[in-house]
Every structure is written in C-alpha cells, then in structure tokens.
mmCIF file with all atom_site columns, C-alpha atoms in Angstrom:
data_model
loop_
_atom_site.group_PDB
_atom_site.id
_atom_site.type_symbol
_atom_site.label_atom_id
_atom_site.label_alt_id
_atom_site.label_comp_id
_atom_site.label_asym_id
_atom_site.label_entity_id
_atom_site.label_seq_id
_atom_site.pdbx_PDB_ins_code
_atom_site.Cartn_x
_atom_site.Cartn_y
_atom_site.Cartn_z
_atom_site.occupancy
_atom_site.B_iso_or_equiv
_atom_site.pdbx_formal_charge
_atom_site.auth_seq_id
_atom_site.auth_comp_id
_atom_site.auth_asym_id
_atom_site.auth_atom_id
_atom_site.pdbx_PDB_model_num
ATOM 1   C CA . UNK A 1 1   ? 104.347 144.010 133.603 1.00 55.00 ? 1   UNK A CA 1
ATOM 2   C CA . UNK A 1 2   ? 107.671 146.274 133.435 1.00 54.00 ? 2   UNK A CA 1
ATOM 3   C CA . UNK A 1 3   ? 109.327 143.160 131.605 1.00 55.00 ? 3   UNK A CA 1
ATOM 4   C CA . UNK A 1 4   ? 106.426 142.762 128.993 1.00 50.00 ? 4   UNK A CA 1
ATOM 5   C CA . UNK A 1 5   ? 106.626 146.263 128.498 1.00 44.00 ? 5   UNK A CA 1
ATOM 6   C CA . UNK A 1 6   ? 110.108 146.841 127.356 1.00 53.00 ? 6   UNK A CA 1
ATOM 7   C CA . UNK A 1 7   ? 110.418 143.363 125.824 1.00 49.00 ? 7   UNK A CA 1
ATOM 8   C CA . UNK A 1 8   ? 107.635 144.901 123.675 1.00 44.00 ? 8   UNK A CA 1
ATOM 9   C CA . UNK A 1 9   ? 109.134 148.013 122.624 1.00 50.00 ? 9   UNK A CA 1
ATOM 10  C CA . UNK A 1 10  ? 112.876 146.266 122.069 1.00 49.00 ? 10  UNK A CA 1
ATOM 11  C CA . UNK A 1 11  ? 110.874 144.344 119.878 1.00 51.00 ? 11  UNK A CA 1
ATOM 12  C CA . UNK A 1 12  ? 109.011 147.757 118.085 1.00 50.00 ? 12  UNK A CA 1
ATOM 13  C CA . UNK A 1 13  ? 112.591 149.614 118.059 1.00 54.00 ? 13  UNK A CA 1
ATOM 14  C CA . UNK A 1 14  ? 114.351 146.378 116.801 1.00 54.00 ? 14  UNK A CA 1
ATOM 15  C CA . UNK A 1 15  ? 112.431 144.321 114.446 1.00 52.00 ? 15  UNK A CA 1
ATOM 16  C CA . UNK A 1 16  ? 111.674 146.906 111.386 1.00 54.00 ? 16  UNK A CA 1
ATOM 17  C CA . UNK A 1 17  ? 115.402 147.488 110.939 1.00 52.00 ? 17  UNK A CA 1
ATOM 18  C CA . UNK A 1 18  ? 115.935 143.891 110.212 1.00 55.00 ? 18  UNK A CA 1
ATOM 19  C CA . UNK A 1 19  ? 112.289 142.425 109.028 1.00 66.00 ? 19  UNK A CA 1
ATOM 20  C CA . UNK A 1 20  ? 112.622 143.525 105.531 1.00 92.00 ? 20  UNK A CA 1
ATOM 21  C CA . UNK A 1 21  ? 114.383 142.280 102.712 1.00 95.00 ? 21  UNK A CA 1
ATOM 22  C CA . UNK A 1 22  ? 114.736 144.146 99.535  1.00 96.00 ? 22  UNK A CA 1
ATOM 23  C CA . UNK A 1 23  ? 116.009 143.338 96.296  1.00 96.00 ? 23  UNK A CA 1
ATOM 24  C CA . UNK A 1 24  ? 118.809 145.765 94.865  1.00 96.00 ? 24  UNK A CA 1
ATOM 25  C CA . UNK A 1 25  ? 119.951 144.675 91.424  1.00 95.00 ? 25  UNK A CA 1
ATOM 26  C CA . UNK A 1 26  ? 121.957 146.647 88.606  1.00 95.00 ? 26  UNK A CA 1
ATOM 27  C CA . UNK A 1 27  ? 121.056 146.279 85.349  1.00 94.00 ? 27  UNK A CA 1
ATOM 28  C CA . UNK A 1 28  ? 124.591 147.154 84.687  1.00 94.00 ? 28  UNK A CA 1
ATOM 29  C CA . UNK A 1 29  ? 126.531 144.488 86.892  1.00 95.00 ? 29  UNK A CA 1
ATOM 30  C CA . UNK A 1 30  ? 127.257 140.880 85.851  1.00 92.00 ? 30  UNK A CA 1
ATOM 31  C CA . UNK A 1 31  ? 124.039 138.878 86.499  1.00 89.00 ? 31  UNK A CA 1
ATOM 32  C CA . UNK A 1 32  ? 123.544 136.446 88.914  1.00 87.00 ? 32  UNK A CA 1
ATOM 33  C CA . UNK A 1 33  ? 124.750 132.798 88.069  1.00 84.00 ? 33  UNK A CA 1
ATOM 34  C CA . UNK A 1 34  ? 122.769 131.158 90.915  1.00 89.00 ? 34  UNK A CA 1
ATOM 35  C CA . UNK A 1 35  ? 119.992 131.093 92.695  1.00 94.00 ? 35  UNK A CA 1
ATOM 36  C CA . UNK A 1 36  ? 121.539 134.182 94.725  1.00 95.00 ? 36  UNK A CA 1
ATOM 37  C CA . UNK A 1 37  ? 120.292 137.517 94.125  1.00 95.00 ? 37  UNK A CA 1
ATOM 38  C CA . UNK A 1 38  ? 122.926 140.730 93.517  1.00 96.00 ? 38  UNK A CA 1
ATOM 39  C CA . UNK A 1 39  ? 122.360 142.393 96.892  1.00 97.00 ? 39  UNK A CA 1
ATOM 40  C CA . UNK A 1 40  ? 119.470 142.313 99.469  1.00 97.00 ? 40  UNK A CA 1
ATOM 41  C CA . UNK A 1 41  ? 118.929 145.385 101.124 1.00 97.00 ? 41  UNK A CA 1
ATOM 42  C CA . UNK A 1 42  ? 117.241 145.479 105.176 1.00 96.00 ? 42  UNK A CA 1
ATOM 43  C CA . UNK A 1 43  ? 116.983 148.207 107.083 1.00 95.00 ? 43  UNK A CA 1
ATOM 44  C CA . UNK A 1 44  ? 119.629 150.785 106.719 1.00 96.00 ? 44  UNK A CA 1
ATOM 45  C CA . UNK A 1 45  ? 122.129 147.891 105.557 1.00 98.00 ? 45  UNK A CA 1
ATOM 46  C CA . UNK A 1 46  ? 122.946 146.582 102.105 1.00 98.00 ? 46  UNK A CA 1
ATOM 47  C CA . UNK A 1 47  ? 124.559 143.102 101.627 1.00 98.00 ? 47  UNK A CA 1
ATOM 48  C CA . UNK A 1 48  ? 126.352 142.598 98.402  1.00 98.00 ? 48  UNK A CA 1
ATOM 49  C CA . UNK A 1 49  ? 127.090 138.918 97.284  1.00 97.00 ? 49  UNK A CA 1
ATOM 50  C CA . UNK A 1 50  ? 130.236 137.758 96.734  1.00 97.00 ? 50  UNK A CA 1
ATOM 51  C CA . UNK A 1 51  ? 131.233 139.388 93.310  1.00 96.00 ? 51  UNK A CA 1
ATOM 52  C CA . UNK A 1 52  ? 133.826 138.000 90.787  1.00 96.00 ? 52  UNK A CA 1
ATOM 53  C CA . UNK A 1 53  ? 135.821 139.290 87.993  1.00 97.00 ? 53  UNK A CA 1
ATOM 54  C CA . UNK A 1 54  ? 133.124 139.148 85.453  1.00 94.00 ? 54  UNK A CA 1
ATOM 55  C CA . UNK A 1 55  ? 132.532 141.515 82.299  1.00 93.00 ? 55  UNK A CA 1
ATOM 56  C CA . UNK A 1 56  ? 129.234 143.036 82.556  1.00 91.00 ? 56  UNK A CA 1
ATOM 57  C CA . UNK A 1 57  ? 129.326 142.821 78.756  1.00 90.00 ? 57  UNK A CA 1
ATOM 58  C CA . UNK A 1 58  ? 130.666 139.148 78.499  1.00 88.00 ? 58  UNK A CA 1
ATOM 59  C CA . UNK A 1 59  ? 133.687 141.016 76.036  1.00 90.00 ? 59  UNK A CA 1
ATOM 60  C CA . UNK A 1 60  ? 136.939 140.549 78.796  1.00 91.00 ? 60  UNK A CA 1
ATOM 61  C CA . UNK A 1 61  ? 137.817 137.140 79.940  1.00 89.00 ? 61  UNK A CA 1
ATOM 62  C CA . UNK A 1 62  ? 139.278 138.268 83.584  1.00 92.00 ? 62  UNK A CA 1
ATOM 63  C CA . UNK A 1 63  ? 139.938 134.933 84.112  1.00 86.00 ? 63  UNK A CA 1
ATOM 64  C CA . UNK A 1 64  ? 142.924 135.127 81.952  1.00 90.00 ? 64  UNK A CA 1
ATOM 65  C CA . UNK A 1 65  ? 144.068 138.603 83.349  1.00 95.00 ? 65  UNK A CA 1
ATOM 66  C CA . UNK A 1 66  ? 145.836 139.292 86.822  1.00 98.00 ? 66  UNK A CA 1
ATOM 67  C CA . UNK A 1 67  ? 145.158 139.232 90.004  1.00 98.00 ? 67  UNK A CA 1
ATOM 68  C CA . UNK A 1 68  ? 145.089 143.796 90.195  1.00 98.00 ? 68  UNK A CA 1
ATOM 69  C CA . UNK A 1 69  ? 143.148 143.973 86.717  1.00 98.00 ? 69  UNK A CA 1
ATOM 70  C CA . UNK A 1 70  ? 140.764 141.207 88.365  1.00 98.00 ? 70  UNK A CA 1
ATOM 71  C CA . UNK A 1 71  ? 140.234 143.175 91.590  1.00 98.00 ? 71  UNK A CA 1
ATOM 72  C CA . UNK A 1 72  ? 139.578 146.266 89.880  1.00 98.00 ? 72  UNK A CA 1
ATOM 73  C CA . UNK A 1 73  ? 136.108 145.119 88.073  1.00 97.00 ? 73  UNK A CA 1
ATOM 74  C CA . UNK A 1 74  ? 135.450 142.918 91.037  1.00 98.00 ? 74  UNK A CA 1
ATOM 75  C CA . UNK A 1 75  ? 135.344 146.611 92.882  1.00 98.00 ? 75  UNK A CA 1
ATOM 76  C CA . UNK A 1 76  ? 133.495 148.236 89.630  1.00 97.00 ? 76  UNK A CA 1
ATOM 77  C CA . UNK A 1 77  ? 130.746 145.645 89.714  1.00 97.00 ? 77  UNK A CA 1
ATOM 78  C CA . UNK A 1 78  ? 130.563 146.237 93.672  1.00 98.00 ? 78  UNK A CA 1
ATOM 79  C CA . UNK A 1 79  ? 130.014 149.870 93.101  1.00 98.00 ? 79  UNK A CA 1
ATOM 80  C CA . UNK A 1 80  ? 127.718 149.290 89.897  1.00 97.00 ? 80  UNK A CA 1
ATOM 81  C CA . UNK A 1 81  ? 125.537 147.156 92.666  1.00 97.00 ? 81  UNK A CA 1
ATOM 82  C CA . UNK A 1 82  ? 125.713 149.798 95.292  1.00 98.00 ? 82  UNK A CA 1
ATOM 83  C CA . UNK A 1 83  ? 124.725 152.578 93.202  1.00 98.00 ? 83  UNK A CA 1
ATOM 84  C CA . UNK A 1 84  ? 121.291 150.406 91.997  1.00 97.00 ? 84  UNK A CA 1
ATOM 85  C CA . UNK A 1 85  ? 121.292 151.082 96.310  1.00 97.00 ? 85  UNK A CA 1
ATOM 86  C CA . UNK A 1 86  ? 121.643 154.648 95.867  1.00 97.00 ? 86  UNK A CA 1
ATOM 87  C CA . UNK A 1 87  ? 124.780 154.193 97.968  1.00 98.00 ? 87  UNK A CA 1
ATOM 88  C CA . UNK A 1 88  ? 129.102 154.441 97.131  1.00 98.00 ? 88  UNK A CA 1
ATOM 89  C CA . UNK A 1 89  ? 131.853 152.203 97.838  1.00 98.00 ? 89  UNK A CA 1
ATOM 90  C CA . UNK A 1 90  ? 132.476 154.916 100.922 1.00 98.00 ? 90  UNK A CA 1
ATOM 91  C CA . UNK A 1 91  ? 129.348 153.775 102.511 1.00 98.00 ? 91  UNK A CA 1
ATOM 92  C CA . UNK A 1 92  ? 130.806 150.263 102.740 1.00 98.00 ? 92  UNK A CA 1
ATOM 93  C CA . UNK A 1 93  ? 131.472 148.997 106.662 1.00 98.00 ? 93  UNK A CA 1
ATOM 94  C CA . UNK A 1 94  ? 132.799 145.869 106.179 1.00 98.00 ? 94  UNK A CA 1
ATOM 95  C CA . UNK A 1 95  ? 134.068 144.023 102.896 1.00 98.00 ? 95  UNK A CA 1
ATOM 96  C CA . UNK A 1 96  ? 135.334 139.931 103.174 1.00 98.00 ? 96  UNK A CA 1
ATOM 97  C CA . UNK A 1 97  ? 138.285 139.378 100.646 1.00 98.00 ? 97  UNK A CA 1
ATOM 98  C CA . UNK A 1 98  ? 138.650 135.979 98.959  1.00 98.00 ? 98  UNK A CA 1
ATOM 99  C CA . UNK A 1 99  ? 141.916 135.265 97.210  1.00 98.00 ? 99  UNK A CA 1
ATOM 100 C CA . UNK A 1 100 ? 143.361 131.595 95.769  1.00 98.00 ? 100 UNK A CA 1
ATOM 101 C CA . UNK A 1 101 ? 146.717 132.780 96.661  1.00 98.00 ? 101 UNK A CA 1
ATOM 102 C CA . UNK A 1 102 ? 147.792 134.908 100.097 1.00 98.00 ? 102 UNK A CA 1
ATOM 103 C CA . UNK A 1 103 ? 150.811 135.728 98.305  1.00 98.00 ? 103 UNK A CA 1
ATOM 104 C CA . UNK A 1 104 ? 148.711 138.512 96.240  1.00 98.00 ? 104 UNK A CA 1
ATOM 105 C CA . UNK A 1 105 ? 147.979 140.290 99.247  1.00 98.00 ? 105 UNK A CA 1
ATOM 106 C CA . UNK A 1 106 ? 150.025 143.140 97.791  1.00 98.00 ? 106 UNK A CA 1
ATOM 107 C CA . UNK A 1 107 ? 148.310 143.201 94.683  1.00 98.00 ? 107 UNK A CA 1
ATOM 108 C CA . UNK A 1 108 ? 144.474 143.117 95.606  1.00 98.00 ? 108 UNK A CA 1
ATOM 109 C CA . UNK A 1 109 ? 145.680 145.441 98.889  1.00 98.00 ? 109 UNK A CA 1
ATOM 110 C CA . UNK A 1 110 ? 147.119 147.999 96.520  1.00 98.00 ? 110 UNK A CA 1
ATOM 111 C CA . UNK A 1 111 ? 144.062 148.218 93.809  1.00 98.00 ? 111 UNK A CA 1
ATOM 112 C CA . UNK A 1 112 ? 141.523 147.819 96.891  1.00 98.00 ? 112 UNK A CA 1
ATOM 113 C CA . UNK A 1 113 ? 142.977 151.316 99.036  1.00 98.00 ? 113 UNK A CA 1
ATOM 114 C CA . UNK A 1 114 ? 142.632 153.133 95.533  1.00 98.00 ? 114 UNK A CA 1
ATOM 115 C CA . UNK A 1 115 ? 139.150 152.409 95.750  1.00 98.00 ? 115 UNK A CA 1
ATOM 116 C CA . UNK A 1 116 ? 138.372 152.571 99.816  1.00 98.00 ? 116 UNK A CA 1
ATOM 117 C CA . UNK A 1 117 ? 138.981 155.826 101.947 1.00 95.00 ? 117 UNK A CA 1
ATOM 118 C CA . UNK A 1 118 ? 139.485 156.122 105.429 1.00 96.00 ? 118 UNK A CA 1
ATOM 119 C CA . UNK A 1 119 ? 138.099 155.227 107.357 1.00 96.00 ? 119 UNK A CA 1
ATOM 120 C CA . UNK A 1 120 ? 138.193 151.962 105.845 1.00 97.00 ? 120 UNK A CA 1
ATOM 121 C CA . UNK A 1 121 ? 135.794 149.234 106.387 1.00 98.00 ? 121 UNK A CA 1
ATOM 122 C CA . UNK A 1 122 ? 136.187 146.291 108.495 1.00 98.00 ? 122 UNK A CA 1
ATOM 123 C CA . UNK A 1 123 ? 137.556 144.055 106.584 1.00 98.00 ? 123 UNK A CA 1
ATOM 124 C CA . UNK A 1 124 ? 138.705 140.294 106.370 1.00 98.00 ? 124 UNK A CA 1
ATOM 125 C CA . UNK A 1 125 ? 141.251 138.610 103.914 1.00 98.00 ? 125 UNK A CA 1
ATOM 126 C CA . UNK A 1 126 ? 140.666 134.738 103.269 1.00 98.00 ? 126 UNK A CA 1
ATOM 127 C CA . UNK A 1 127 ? 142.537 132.648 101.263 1.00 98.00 ? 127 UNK A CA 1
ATOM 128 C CA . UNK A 1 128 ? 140.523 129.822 99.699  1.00 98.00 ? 128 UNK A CA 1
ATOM 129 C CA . UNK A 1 129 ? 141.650 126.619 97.625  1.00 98.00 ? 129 UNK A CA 1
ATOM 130 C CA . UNK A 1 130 ? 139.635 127.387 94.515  1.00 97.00 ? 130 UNK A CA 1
ATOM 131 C CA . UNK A 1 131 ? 136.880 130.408 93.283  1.00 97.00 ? 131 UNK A CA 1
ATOM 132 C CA . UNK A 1 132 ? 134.295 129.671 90.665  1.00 94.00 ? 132 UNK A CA 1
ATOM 133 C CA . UNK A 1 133 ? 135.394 130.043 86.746  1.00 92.00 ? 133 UNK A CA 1
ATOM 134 C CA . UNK A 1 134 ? 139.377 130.235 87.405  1.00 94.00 ? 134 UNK A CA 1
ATOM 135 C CA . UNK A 1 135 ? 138.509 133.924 89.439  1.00 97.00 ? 135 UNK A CA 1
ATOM 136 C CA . UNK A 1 136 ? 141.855 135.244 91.387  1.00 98.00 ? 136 UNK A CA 1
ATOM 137 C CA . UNK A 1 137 ? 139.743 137.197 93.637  1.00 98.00 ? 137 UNK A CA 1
ATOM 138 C CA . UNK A 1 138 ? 136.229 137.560 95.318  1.00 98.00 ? 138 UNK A CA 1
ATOM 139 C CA . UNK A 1 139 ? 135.239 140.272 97.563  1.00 98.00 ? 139 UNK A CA 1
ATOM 140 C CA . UNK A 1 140 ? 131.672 140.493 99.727  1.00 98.00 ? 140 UNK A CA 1
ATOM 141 C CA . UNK A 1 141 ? 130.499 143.636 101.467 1.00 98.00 ? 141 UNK A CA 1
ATOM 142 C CA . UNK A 1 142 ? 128.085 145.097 103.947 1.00 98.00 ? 142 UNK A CA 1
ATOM 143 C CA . UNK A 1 143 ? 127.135 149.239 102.925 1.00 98.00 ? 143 UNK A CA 1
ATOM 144 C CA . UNK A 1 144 ? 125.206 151.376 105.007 1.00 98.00 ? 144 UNK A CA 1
ATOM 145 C CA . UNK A 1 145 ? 122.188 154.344 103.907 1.00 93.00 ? 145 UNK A CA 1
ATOM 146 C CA . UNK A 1 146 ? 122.752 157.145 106.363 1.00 84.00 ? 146 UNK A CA 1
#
C-alpha cells in the first residue's frame, strides 16, 4: 500500500509538467517548411526546432552570405520564437549547434557568445555533411519559464 501510494503521487507531481504540449509560433519568424511546428512548449520547458538562416521576409538569400551573418538571424529567428513564448535567449538551457564545416567553429562561437550570457547553456557543436537549402549553420534549443 506504501508503494501504490507514492507511485501515485510521483505520478501527480510528475506527469503535468510533461503531459502537455503547446504550440508557440511567431508570426514574425520564418515559417515552418515541414510538417514540424516552430516550437512546442510542455511544462515549464520550450523546445525550439532546428532553425536556419532564413529571412522572415523572403528579401536576404543567407544562403549566399557567411557563416557569422548566417548565425546571426539563425539566433534572431530563435529569439523571435522565444519571445511568441514570452521567454529570451537568456532563458535558454541547452542549444545543439549544427555546422557543414568544424572549421567555422570560430565564427558561429564568436556571433553565438554575443548573443548568450553566462551562464551559458549546455550546449553541443555537431558537424554534419549537408543542411537543408545550402544553410552554413543550424542551431536547436531547449528555454525554460521561471
């Protein structure tokens, strides 16, 4: 009876911060290009998609720009999405970095700690062999509402 009886309120305590899943979506970030939505908000955390180097306003071809200019609107359109969350790029915990090349490291690293205050999130730094419409960089993150 003990067991049942803190298996039941692990499960009380537990379950809400993880049961439900919320839509966050800026009007003023680049759209989604698959069946993937912007962000998905459950419990106190916030999931951003991976986001790419795109022009909300479909006027800059980042494709054609470098590797710091891409990871700067890659980290605008992160903090357009948070903000439709009510949250800043200081609540993020943990961001996942996506490059084509290692070798611009330097680059994203530079643009990314003008952006990112300590303490910094947890963060990864993958290269990959390709990223979708000629992107330099990708970057994912997790944000937490206090």
């Amino acid at each position: 009876m003990h067991k049942a009886l803190i298996v039941l309120a692990l499960t009380l305590v537990c379950t809400p911060a993880l049961a439900d899943k919320t839509l966050v979506e800026s009007p003023d970030a680049p759209k989604a290009i698959g069946p993937y939505s912007q962000a998905i908000q459950s419990g106190k955390l916030v999931f951003v998609s991976g986001s790419l180097p795109f022009d909300p306003e479909n006027k800059i071809d980042y494709s054609q720009q470098d590797v710091a200019a891409q990871t700067k609107r890659v980290i605008d359109n992160i903090a357009l999405e948070l903000a439709a969350a009510k949250l800043t790029l200081d609540d993020v915990v943990s961001a996942t970095v996506y490059v084509t090349d290692v070798d611009d490291f330097p680059a994203v690293n530079k643009v990314y700690a003008s952006y990112f205050h300590p303490p910094y999130p947890a963060r990864a730094f993958v290269q990959v062999a390709k990223l979708l419409r000629g992107a330099k960089v990708e970057i994912s993150v997790i944000a937490a509402a206090h």
